[in-house]
Amino acid sequence: MPALRPRPAVSGVPTVSGVPGSGADDGARAGAPGPAGGANAGGAATPGPAVGSPERWARRAGVTARRLRPPGAGEPTLVLLAGAGLGSAFWEPVLGLLPGTHVVVDRQGRLGTHCHGLPALHTQAGILARLLEDLGVADGAPTVLVAHSMAAFEAELLARRRPGLVDGIVLVDPSVAHQPRLTPLLAVGAVRGRAPLAALGLAATRGLLKVPGTHRVVAALARASMRGMVTRPQALDSPAWQDTWTVSSLTGGAAESLAYSAQQADLLRSRALADGPVRVPTLLLQAPPYASRGRLASARRAFSRLVVREVPDSGHFMTIDAPQEVARAVREVMAMLDT
């Protein structure tokens, strides 16, 4: 399985695993790079793919999905969604353990794109659905979403809105949506997933990162925070994590974190309007500190076929601490698809 290693920047923009860096966030771009000297769909010459590059990739509105190799006949597709502030490097420790073909998703701010605002949950789910269609996911083969942390919101909403695209779900130490007693401060005045106070927070983050010398400090603080979520923090020093500490990635991660409360509120409203729970096999892995009984009860109402498993020796970054448990959960969900 190809590693998700950064390649040298082109014109100052990072590229990862053969995906060209681009500041353009509009439209979709799909198809593997052709042979050296070949042409893409628009007729422009494209370089030959790097060794270990994905076979196909697509981009819409700054969100990039990469299929790491062609699927075999009837082979399942795993769609890997990392949590807030994290990119596809998060999945690198577990790729070689997972069956099927893999689609990794990087949200706005990564792989040479820019974050233009707070990510609204319904918009993100719609973009993901279109990207999966661009890559031919679910064309006659089962699809399992593997979602970490806050990406659980997006996975659940996609399963509700586009059930034909989702056959199973694995939630990796997920954010468990629940109804708060009081409206969170960052969700006050939220309209269509965007809240004024959260937008102000993002504007302040942008301004801070423009101050000379501040980027390194913010990157160091982000790295220190993430190191506290994993029992093997040295894994974050891998070259695959290089893209995590750029200004654009830090901005995108801040936008995702600031959008948490509004996205949770949107998901809860979608549940209230839905015709019952998500009905596909779903396995929830949780690391200490475990979710409360109230939160788990909420999750069981949201997913009719939910299995919950505790992973006591892991931190929040479970793909690093317990990759074998993530792979085991994926295989178990796949075994449940026909039952």
GROMACS .gro file of C-alpha atoms in nm, residues 166-316:
model
  151
  166VAL     CA    1  -2.299   0.388   0.253
  167ASP     CA    2  -2.311   0.019   0.344
  168GLY     CA    3  -2.133   0.030   0.679
  169ILE     CA    4  -1.965   0.269   0.922
  170VAL     CA    5  -1.670   0.249   1.161
  171LEU     CA    6  -1.647   0.537   1.410
  172VAL     CA    7  -1.294   0.581   1.548
  173ASP     CA    8  -1.313   0.752   1.890
  174PRO     CA    9  -1.586   0.973   1.747
  175SER     CA   10  -1.746   1.293   1.862
  176VAL     CA   11  -2.083   1.173   1.993
  177ALA     CA   12  -2.353   1.429   1.920
  178HIS     CA   13  -2.591   1.505   2.203
  179GLN     CA   14  -2.837   1.780   2.291
  180PRO     CA   15  -2.666   2.031   2.524
  181ARG     CA   16  -2.868   2.192   2.804
  182LEU     CA   17  -2.763   2.537   2.689
  183THR     CA   18  -2.676   2.655   2.340
  184PRO     CA   19  -2.295   2.654   2.309
  185LEU     CA   20  -2.148   3.000   2.268
  186LEU     CA   21  -2.004   2.924   1.924
  187ALA     CA   22  -2.344   2.803   1.802
  188VAL     CA   23  -2.534   3.119   1.901
  189GLY     CA   24  -2.702   3.272   1.596
  190ALA     CA   25  -2.597   2.985   1.368
  191VAL     CA   26  -2.767   2.988   1.026
  192ARG     CA   27  -2.711   2.696   0.787
  193GLY     CA   28  -2.417   2.576   0.994
  194ARG     CA   29  -2.236   2.909   1.019
  195ALA     CA   30  -2.223   3.105   1.344
  196PRO     CA   31  -2.116   3.471   1.383
  197LEU     CA   32  -1.891   3.418   1.686
  198ALA     CA   33  -1.718   3.122   1.522
  199ALA     CA   34  -1.663   3.333   1.210
  200LEU     CA   35  -1.502   3.602   1.424
  201GLY     CA   36  -1.277   3.338   1.577
  202LEU     CA   37  -1.166   3.225   1.233
  203ALA     CA   38  -1.097   3.584   1.126
  204ALA     CA   39  -0.885   3.631   1.438
  205THR     CA   40  -0.694   3.311   1.360
  206ARG     CA   41  -0.620   3.433   1.007
  207GLY     CA   42  -0.495   3.763   1.140
  208LEU     CA   43  -0.279   3.595   1.401
  209LEU     CA   44  -0.114   3.368   1.147
  210LYS     CA   45  -0.023   3.670   0.934
  211VAL     CA   46   0.189   3.820   1.213
  212PRO     CA   47   0.558   3.756   1.138
  213GLY     CA   48   0.695   3.468   1.341
  214THR     CA   49   0.354   3.363   1.476
  215HIS     CA   50   0.311   3.069   1.242
  216ARG     CA   51   0.593   2.874   1.405
  217VAL     CA   52   0.451   2.935   1.751
  218VAL     CA   53   0.100   2.828   1.651
  219ALA     CA   54   0.237   2.520   1.472
  220ALA     CA   55   0.438   2.426   1.782
  221LEU     CA   56   0.132   2.466   2.004
  222ALA     CA   57  -0.081   2.256   1.768
  223ARG     CA   58   0.184   1.985   1.756
  224ALA     CA   59   0.213   1.984   2.138
  225SER     CA   60  -0.164   1.954   2.172
  226MET     CA   61  -0.176   1.662   1.930
  227ARG     CA   62   0.115   1.489   2.103
  228GLY     CA   63  -0.100   1.479   2.415
  229MET     CA   64  -0.362   1.272   2.229
  230VAL     CA   65  -0.136   0.981   2.140
  231THR     CA   66   0.075   0.736   2.340
  232ARG     CA   67   0.344   0.732   2.066
  233PRO     CA   68   0.391   1.104   1.991
  234GLN     CA   69   0.704   1.042   1.785
  235ALA     CA   70   0.475   0.926   1.505
  236LEU     CA   71   0.377   1.289   1.447
  237ASP     CA   72   0.734   1.360   1.333
  238SER     CA   73   0.682   1.147   1.022
  239PRO     CA   74   0.732   1.332   0.690
  240ALA     CA   75   0.371   1.245   0.608
  241TRP     CA   76   0.260   1.498   0.872
  242GLN     CA   77   0.451   1.786   0.711
  243ASP     CA   78   0.137   1.932   0.551
  244THR     CA   79  -0.035   1.950   0.893
  245TRP     CA   80   0.177   2.241   1.014
  246THR     CA   81   0.139   2.480   0.718
  247VAL     CA   82  -0.051   2.809   0.755
  248SER     CA   83  -0.332   2.688   0.529
  249SER     CA   84  -0.370   2.358   0.717
  250LEU     CA   85  -0.369   2.529   1.056
  251THR     CA   86  -0.633   2.772   0.930
  252GLY     CA   87  -0.846   2.488   0.799
  253GLY     CA   88  -0.809   2.297   1.125
  254ALA     CA   89  -0.913   2.603   1.324
  255ALA     CA   90  -1.219   2.647   1.100
  256GLU     CA   91  -1.322   2.285   1.156
  257SER     CA   92  -1.283   2.311   1.534
  258LEU     CA   93  -1.473   2.641   1.549
  259ALA     CA   94  -1.757   2.485   1.345
  260TYR     CA   95  -1.801   2.197   1.592
  261SER     CA   96  -2.100   2.335   1.784
  262ALA     CA   97  -2.288   2.450   1.474
  263GLN     CA   98  -2.226   2.117   1.300
  264GLN     CA   99  -2.350   1.925   1.603
  265ALA     CA  100  -2.665   2.139   1.611
  266ASP     CA  101  -2.724   2.074   1.240
  267LEU     CA  102  -2.682   1.700   1.286
  268LEU     CA  103  -2.925   1.693   1.578
  269ARG     CA  104  -3.182   1.879   1.369
  270SER     CA  105  -3.133   1.628   1.088
  271ARG     CA  106  -3.191   1.342   1.331
  272ALA     CA  107  -3.513   1.502   1.452
  273LEU     CA  108  -3.642   1.533   1.096
  274ALA     CA  109  -3.522   1.190   0.982
  275ASP     CA  110  -3.735   0.885   0.926
  276GLY     CA  111  -3.570   0.674   1.194
  277PRO     CA  112  -3.207   0.582   1.268
  278VAL     CA  113  -2.920   0.496   1.036
  279ARG     CA  114  -2.971   0.129   0.957
  280VAL     CA  115  -2.631   0.013   0.832
  281PRO     CA  116  -2.390  -0.190   1.052
  282THR     CA  117  -2.194   0.054   1.268
  283LEU     CA  118  -1.907  -0.014   1.507
  284LEU     CA  119  -1.799   0.258   1.749
  285LEU     CA  120  -1.448   0.238   1.896
  286GLN     CA  121  -1.383   0.461   2.195
  287ALA     CA  122  -1.065   0.546   2.381
  288PRO     CA  123  -1.050   0.678   2.740
  289PRO     CA  124  -1.213   0.893   2.867
  290TYR     CA  125  -1.518   0.704   2.748
  291ALA     CA  126  -1.842   0.870   2.643
  292SER     CA  127  -2.108   0.910   2.909
  293ARG     CA  128  -2.412   0.685   2.925
  294GLY     CA  129  -2.626   0.971   2.799
  295ARG     CA  130  -2.409   1.023   2.492
  296LEU     CA  131  -2.401   0.651   2.415
  297ALA     CA  132  -2.777   0.632   2.453
  298SER     CA  133  -2.802   0.913   2.198
  299ALA     CA  134  -2.573   0.720   1.962
  300ARG     CA  135  -2.782   0.404   1.999
  301ARG     CA  136  -3.093   0.598   1.901
  302ALA     CA  137  -2.910   0.736   1.598
  303PHE     CA  138  -2.776   0.399   1.474
  304SER     CA  139  -3.003   0.094   1.487
  305ARG     CA  140  -2.719  -0.159   1.441
  306LEU     CA  141  -2.459  -0.004   1.668
  307VAL     CA  142  -2.184  -0.202   1.842
  308VAL     CA  143  -1.968  -0.017   2.096
  309ARG     CA  144  -1.617  -0.132   2.189
  310GLU     CA  145  -1.372   0.020   2.435
  311VAL     CA  146  -1.002   0.036   2.349
  312PRO     CA  147  -0.841   0.103   2.689
  313ASP     CA  148  -0.477   0.123   2.573
  314SER     CA  149  -0.533   0.396   2.313
  315GLY     CA  150  -0.544   0.772   2.304
  316HIS     CA  151  -0.764   0.978   2.075
   0.00000   0.00000   0.00000
